[in-house]
Short mmCIF file of C-alpha atoms and ligand atoms in Angstrom, two decimals:
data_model
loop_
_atom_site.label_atom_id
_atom_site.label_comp_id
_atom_site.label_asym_id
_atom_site.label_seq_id
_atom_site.Cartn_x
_atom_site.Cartn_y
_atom_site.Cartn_z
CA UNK A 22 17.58 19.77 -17.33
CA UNK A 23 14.44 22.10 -17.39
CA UNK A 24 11.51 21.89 -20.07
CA UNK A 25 9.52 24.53 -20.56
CA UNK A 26 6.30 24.39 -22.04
CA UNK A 27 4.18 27.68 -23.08
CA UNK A 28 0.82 27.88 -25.07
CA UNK A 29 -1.00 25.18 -23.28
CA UNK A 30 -4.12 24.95 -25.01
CA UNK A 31 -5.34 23.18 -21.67
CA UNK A 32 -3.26 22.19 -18.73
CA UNK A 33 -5.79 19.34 -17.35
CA UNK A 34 -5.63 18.14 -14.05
CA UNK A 35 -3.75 20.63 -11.78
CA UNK A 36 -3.84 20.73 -7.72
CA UNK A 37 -2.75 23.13 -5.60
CA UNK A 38 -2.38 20.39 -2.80
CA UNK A 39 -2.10 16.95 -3.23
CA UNK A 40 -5.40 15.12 -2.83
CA UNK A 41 -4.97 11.51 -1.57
CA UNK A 42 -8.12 10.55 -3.97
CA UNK A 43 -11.05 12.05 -5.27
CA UNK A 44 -14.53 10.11 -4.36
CA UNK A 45 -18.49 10.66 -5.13
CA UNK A 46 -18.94 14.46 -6.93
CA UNK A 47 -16.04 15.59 -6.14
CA UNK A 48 -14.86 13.15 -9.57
CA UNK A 49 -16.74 14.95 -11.74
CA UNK A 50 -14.33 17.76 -10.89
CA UNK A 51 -11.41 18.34 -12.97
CA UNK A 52 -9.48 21.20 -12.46
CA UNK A 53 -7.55 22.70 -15.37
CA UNK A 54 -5.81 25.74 -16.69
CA UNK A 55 -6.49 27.56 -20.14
CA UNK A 56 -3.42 29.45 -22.26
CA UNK A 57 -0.93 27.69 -19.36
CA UNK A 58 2.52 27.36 -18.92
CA UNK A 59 4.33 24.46 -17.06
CA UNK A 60 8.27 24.31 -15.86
CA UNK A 61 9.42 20.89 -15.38
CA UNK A 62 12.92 21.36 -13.17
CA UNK A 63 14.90 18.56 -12.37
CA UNK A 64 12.13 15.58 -12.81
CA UNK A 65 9.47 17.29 -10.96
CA UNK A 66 6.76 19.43 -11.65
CA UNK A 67 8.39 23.04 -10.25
CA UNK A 68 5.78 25.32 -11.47
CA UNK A 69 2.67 25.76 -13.46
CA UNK A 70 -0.04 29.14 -14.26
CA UNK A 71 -1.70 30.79 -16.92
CA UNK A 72 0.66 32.07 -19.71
CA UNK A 73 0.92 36.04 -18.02
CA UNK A 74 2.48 34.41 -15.21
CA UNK A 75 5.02 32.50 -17.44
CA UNK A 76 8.94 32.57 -16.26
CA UNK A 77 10.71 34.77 -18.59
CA UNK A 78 13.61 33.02 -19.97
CA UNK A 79 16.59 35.14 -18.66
CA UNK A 80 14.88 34.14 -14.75
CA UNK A 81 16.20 30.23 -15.31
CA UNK A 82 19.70 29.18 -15.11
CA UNK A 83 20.95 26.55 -16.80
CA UNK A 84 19.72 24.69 -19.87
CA UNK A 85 15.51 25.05 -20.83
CA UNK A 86 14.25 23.20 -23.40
CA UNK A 87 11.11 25.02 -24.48
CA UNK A 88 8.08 23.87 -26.17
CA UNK A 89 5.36 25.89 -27.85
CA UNK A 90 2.41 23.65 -27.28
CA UNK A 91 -0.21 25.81 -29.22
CA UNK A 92 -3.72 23.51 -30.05
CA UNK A 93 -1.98 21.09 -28.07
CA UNK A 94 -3.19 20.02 -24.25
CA UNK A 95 -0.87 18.77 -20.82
CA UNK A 96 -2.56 15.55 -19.05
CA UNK A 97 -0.76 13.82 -16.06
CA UNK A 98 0.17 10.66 -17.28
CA UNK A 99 -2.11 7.42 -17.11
CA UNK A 100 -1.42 5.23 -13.70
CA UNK A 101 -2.90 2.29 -14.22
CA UNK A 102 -2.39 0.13 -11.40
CA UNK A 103 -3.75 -3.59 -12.16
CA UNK A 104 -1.78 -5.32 -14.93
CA UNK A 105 -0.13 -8.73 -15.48
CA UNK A 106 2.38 -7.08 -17.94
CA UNK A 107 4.91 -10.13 -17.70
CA UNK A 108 3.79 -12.77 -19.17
CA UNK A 109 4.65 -15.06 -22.37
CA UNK A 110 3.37 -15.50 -25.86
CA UNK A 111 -0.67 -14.90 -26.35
CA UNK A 112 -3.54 -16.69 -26.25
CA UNK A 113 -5.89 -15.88 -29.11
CA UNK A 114 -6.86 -19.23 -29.62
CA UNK A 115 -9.04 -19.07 -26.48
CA UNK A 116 -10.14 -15.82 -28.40
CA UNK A 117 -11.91 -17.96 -31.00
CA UNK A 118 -13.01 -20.34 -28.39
CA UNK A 119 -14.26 -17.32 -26.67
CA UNK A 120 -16.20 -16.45 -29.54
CA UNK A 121 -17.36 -20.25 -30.53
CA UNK A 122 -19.04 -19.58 -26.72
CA UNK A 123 -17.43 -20.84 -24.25
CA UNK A 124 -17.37 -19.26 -21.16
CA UNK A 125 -14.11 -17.94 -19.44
CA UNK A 126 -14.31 -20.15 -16.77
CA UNK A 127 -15.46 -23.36 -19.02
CA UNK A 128 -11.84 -22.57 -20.73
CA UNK A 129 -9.92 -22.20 -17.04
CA UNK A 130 -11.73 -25.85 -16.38
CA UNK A 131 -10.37 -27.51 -19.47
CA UNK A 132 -6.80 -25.82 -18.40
CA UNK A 133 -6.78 -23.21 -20.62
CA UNK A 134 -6.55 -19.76 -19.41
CA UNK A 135 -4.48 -19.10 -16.66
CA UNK A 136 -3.17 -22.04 -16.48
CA UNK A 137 -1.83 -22.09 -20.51
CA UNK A 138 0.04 -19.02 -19.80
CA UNK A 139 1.92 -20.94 -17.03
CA UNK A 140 2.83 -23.53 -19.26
CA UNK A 141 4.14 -21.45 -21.72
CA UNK A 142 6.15 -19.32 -19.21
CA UNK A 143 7.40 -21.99 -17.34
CA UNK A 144 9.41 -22.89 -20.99
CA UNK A 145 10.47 -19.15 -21.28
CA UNK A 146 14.13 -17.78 -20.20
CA UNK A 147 14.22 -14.82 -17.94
CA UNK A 148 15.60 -12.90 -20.97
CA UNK A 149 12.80 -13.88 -23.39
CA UNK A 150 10.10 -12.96 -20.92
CA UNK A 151 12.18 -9.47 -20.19
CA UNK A 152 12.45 -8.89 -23.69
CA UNK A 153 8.77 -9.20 -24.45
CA UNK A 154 7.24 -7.51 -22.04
CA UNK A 155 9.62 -4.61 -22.19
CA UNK A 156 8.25 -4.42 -25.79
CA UNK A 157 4.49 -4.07 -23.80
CA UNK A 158 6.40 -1.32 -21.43
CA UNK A 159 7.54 0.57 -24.38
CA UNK A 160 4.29 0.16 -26.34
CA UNK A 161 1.93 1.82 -22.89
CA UNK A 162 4.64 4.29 -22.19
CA UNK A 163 3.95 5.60 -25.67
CA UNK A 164 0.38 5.45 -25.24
CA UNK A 165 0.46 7.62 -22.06
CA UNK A 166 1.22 5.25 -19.10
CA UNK A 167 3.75 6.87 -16.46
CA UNK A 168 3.53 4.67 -13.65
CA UNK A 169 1.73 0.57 -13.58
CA UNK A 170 1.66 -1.68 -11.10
CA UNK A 171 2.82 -5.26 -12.44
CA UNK A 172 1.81 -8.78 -11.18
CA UNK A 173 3.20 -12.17 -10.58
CA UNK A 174 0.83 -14.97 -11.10
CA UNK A 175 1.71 -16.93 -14.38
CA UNK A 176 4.16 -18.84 -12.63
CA UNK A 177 2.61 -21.26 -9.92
CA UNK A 178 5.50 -22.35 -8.96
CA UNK A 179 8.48 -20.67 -6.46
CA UNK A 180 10.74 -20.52 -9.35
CA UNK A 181 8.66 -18.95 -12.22
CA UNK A 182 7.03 -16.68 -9.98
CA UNK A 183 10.05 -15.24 -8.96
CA UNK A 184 11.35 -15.22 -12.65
CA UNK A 185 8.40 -13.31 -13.02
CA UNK A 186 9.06 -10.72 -10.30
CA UNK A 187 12.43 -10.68 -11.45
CA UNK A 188 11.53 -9.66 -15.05
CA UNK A 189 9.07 -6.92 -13.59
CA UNK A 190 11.94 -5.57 -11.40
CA UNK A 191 14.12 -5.59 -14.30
CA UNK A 192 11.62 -3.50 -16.00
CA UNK A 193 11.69 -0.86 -13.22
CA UNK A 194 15.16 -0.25 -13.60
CA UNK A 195 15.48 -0.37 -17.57
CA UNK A 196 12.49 1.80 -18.05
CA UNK A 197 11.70 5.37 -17.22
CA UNK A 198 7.92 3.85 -15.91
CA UNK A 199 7.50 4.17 -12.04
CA UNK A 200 6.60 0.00 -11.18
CA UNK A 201 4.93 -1.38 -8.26
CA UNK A 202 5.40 -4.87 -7.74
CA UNK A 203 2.53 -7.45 -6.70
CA UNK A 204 2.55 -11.33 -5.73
CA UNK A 205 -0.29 -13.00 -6.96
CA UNK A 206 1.15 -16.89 -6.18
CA UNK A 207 -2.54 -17.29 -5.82
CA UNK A 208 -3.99 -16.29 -9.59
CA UNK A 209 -4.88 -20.33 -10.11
CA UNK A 210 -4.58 -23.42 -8.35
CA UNK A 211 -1.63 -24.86 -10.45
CA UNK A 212 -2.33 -28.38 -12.89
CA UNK A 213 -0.01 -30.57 -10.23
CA UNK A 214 -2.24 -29.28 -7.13
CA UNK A 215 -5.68 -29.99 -8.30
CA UNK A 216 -7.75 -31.26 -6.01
CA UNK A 217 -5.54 -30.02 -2.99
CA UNK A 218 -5.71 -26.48 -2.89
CA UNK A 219 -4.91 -26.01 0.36
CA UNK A 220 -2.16 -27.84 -0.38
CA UNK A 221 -1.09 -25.17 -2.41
CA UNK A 222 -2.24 -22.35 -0.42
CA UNK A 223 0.44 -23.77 2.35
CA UNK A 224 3.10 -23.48 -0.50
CA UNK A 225 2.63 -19.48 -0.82
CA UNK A 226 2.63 -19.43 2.36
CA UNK A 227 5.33 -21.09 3.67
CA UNK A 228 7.63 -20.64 0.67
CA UNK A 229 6.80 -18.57 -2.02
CA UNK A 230 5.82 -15.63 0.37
CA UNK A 231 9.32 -15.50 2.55
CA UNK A 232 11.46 -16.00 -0.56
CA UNK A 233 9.51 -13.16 -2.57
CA UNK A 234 9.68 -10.81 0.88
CA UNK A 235 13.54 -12.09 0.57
CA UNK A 236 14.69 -10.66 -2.71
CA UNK A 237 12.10 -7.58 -2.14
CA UNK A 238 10.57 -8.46 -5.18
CA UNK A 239 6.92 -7.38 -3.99
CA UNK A 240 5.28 -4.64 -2.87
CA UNK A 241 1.90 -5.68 -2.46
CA UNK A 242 -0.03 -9.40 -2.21
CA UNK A 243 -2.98 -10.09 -4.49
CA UNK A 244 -5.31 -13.57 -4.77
CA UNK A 245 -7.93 -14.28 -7.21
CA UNK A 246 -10.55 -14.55 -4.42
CA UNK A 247 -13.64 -15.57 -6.84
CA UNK A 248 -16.29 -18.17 -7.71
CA UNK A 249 -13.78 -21.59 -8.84
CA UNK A 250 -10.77 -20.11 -7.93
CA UNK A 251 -10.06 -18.98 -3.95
CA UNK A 252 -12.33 -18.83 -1.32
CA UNK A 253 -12.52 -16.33 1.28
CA UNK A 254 -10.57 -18.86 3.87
CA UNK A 255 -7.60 -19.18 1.71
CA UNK A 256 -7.59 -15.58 1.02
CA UNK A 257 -7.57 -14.48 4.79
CA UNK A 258 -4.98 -16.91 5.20
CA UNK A 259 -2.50 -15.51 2.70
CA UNK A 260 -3.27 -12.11 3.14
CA UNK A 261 -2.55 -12.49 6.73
CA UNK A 262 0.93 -14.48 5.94
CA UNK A 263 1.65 -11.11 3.01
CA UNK A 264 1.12 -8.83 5.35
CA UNK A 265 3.74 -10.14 8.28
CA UNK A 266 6.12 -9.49 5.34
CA UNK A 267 4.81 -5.99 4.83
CA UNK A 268 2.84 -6.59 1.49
CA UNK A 269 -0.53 -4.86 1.87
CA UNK A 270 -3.04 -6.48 -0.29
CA UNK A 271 -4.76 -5.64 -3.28
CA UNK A 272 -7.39 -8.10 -4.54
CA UNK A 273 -8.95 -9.73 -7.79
CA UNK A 274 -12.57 -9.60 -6.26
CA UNK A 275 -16.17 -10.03 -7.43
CA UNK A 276 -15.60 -10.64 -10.72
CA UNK A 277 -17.55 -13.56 -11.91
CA UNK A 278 -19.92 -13.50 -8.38
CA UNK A 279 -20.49 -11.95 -4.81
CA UNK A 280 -17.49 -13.83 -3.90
CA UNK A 281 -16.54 -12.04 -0.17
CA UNK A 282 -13.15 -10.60 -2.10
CA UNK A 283 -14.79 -7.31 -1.86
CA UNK A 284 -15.69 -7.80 2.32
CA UNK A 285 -12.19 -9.93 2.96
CA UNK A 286 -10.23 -7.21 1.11
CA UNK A 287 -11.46 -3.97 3.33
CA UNK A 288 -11.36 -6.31 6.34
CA UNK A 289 -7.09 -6.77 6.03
CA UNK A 290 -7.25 -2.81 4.94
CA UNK A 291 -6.19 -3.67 1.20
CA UNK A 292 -5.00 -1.01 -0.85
CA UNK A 293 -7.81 -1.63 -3.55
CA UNK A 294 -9.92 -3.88 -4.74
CA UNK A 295 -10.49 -4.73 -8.44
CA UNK A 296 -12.80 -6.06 -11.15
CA UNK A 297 -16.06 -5.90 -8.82
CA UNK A 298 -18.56 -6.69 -11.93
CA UNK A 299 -20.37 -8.32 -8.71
CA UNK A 300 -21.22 -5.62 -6.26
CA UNK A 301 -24.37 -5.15 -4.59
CA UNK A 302 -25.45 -2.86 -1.51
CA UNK A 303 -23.37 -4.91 1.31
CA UNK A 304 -20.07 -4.45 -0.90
CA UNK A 305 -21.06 -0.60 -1.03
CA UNK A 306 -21.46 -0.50 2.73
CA UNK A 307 -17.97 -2.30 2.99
CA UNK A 308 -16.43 -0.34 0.90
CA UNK A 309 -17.59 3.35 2.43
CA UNK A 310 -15.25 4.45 5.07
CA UNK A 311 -13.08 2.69 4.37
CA UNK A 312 -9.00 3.31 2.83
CA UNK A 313 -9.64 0.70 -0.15
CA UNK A 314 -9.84 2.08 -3.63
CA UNK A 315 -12.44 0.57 -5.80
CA UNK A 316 -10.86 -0.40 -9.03
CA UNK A 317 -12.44 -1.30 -12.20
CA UNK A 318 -11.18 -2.86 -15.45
CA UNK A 319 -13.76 -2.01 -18.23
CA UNK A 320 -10.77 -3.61 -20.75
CA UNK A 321 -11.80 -7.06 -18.93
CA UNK A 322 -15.23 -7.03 -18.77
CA UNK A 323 -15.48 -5.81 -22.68
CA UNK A 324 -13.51 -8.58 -23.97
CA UNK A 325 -14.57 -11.23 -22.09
CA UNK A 326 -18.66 -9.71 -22.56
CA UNK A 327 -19.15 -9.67 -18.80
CA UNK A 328 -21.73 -7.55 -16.97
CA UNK A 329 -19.79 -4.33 -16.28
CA UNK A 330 -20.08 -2.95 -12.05
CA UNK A 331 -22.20 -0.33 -11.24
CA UNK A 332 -19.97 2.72 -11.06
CA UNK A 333 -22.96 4.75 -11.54
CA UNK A 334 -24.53 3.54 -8.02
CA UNK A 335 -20.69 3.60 -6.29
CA UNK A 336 -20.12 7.10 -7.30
CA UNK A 337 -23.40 8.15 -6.39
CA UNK A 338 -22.93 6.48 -2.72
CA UNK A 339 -19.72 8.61 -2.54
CA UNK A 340 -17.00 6.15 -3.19
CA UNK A 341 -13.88 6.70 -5.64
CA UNK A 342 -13.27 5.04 -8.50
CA UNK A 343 -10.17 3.94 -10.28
CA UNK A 344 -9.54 2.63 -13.27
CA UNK A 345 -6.55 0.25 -14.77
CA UNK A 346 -6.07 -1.58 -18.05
CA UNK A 347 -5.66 -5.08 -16.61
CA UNK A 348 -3.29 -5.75 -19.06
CA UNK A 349 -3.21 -9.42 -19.93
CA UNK A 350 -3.06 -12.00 -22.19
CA UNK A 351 -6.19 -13.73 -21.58
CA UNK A 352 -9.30 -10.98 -20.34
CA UNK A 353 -8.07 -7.58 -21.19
CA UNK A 354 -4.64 -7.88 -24.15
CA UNK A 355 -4.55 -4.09 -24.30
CA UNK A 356 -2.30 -1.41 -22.35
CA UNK A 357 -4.44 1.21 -24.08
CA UNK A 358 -5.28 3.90 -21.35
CA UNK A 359 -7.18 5.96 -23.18
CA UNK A 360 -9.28 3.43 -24.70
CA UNK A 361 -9.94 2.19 -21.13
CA UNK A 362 -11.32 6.06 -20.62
CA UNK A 363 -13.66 5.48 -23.61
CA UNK A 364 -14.92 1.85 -21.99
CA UNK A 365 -15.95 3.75 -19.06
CA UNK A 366 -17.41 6.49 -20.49
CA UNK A 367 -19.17 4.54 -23.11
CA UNK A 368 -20.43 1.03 -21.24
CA UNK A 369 -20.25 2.61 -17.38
CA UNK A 370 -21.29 5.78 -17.93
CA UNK A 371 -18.88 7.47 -16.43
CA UNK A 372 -17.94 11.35 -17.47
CA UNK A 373 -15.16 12.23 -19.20
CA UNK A 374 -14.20 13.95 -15.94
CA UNK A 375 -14.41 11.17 -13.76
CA UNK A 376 -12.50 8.73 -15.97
CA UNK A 377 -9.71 10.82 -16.31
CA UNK A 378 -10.01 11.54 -12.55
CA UNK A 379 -10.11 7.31 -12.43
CA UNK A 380 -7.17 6.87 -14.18
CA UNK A 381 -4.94 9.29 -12.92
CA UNK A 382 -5.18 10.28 -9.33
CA UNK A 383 -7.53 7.56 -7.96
CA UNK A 384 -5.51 4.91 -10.24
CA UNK A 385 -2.03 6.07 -8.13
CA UNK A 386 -3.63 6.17 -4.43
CA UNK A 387 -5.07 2.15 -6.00
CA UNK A 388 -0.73 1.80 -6.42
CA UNK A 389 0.50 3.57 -3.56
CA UNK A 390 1.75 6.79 -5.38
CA UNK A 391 -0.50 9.59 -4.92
CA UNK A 392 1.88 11.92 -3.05
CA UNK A 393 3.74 11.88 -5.93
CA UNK A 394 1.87 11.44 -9.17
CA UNK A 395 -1.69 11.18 -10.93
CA UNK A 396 -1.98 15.19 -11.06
CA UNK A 397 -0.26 18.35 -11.78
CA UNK A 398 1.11 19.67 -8.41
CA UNK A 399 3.89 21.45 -7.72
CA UNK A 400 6.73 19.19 -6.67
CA UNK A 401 5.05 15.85 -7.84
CA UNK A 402 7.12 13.98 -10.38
CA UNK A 403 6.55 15.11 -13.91
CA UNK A 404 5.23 12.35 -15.75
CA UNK A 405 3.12 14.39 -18.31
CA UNK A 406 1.88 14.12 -21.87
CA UNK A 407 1.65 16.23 -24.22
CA UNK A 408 -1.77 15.80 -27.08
CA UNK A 409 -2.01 16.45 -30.52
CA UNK A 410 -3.64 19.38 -31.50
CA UNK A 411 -7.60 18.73 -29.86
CA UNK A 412 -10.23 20.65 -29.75
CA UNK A 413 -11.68 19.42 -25.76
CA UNK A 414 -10.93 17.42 -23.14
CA UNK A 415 -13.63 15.49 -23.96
CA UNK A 416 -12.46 14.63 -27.42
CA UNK A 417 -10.18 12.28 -26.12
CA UNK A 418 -12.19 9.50 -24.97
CA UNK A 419 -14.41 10.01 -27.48
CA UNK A 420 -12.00 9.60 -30.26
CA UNK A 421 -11.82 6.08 -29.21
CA UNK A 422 -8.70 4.63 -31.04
CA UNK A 423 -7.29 7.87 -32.16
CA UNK A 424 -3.33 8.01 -30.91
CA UNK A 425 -3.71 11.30 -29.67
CA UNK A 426 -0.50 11.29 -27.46
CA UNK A 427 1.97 13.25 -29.44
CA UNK A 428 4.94 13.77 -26.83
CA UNK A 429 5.55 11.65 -23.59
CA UNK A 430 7.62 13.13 -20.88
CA UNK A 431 8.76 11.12 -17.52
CA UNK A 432 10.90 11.85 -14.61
CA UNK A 433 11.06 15.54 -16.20
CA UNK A 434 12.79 14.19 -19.72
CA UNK A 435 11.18 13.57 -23.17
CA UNK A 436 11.03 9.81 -24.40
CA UNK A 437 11.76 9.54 -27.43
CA UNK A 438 10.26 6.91 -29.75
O1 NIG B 10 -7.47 -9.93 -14.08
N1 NIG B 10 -9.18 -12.45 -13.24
C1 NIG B 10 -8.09 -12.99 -13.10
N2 NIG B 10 -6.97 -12.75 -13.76
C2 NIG B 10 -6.83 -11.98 -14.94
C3 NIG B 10 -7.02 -12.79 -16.15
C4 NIG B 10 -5.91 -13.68 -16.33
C5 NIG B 10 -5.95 -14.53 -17.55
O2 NIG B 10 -7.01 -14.94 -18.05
O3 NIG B 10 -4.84 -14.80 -18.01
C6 NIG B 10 -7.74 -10.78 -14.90
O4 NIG B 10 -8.69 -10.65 -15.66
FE1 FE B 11 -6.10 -8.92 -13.27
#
């Protein structure tokens, strides 16, 4: 199957090699193509150019789908690589609570929160929990997700964290999204182990850990190393147990204080680090030379009305910068992509450049994909989408809740609604 598609108002985001991340002023950078064309053969990205350079039709063999794109513009499609997509039910009471003024972490103490959601999907079948988050799948995939890393950590417990992991491979295989798979035993110190948290921290490691690593349910470890929830200590020691079973970390860091997840997480060589509402000049110099990929969640720090991290300063010291949705029930209930582009822009001000940049190349090297997606480049899976008709590149995160994605295309075929 080939598609075809002529007239491209804008083909955004193309590379002639594949660049493992783009960092500092290089993300300001976006390279794109007026009046393109772009052949998709075989689900990946065989060729792309400006319109006079355009296959004619009797060259290709075989069946070609082709689209007239017009006013319309090509984007790679969204990677965003930090979400707990599995999870069960909602929590919007906390919402109100929220908004009544309590604190996130006042809510986590009276065992709301995290802790909530475990209840609730410690009561919920494997099929329930498939069945509603494929509905979240379906519902990002439309809004212009191609690939999303999914986490464990609403179970606390060996079984339900494998249910979860379960579910989230099950998702992988019904679903034309690329998934990579974390454990994140360690999201909350679970109702049963209060008061013995190290206790707990021997549980992931000697069971949960070698039985996930069994059914090669993960591919990465995470831990919420922060202020009330895990220290530094536990987090070495988990990360260290993770990776003996190949699971390079990625870590919930700095996001209610200077917590040491930023320094702990370049230390074991983690593949990013996210949140970081808390970083000052010593988690710069950590982070700078080093192969961890900042990662910020604007969707988090907006809904919970956090302080948001200095991208400004991290950019400016030369760093990259991704950007992911954090999709989850109780800091960041939104998938929405694009609306995370208009977060940054508007409360980190960030270019529209750099947050597409943030959520598309830099948001695959934070999930391990970036030889294959989070750009246009020859041979690179084609996980596209097509726009309605726009009139800039910039008009899409500054149409902030416009649905601007008009046509999704993964592994080379159209999805269909
Ligand atoms: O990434 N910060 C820790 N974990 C999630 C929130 C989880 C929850 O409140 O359910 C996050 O924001
Ligand atoms: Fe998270």
């Amino acid at each position: 199957m080939q598609i075809l598609i002529l007239n491209i108002k804008q083909l955004v985001q193309v590379e002639k090699k594949p660049a493992k991340w783009v960092a500092g002023d290089q993300m300001s950078k976006l390279d794109s193509i007026s009046n393109a064309f772009l052949l998709v053969q075989d689900g990946v990205i065989k060729d792309f150019g400006t319109m006079d350079k355009a296959p004619e039709l009797s060259s290709l063999s075989g069946d070609v789908l082709i689209y007239n794109a017009y006013d319309r513009m090509v984007f790679p499609s969204f990677c965003d690589s930090h979400t707990h997509l599995v999870y069960a039910g909602s929590r919007e009471i906390e919402y109100t609570d929220k908004i009544r003024g309590l604190s996130y972490e006042e809510i986590a103490k009276r065992g709301g929160g995290i802790l909530n959601s475990a209840k609730l999907l410690a009561k919920t079948s494997e099929d329930e929990l498939y069945e509603q988050t494929l509905q979240r799948a379906n519902e990002i995939i439309h809004k212009g997700t191609g690939a999303v890393e999914i986490k464990s950590g609403y179970g606390l417990s060996l079984e339900s964290e494998l249910k979860m992991l379960r579910v989230a491979r099950r998702i992988k295989e019904t679903t034309p999204l690329t998934v990579k798979t974390t454990f994140l035993g360690a999201h909350a110190v679970p109702e049963k182990y209060k008061g013995k948290q190290s206790e707990y921290v021997d549980l992931i490691i000697n069971e949960m850990i070698p039985m996930v690593a069994a059914e090669e349910l993960a591919d990465y470890i995470d831990v919420f190393c922060d202020k009330g929830f895990f220290t530094v200590e536990d987090t070495e020691r988990m990360l260290m147990a993770g990776i003996k079973y190949g699971m390079r970390p990625k870590i919930h860091a700095n996001e209610l204080d200077y917590s040491g997840g930023i320094q702990v997480g370049v230390k074991y060589n983690a593949l990013s680090v996210d949140h970081l509402e808390y970083t000052g000049d010593s988690e710069i110099k950590a982070l700078l030379n080093s192969e961890t990929m900042p990662t910020v969640l604007p969707g988090a720090a907006f809904f919970l009305g956090m302080v948001d991290p200095p991208v400004r300063k991290m950019i400016q010291f030369g760093l990259p910068v991704a950007m992911a949705s954090d999709y989850n029930p109780g800091s960041s209930p939104s998938g929405d992509m694009k609306f995370i582009m208009s977060l940054g822009c508007i409360k980190l001000r960030m270019l529209p450049e750099e947050v597409i940049n943030a959520t598309t190349i830099n948001g695959a090297y934070a999930m391990g994909i970036s030889d294959t997606h989070g750009s246009i480049c020859k041979g690179k899976v084609a996980n596209v989408f097509i726009t309605k008709p726009i009139p800039s590149i910039e008009y899409i995160p500054y149409s902030y809740t416009a649905d601007l994605v008009e046509t999704v295309i993964l592994n080379g075929k159209i999805v269909s609604k």
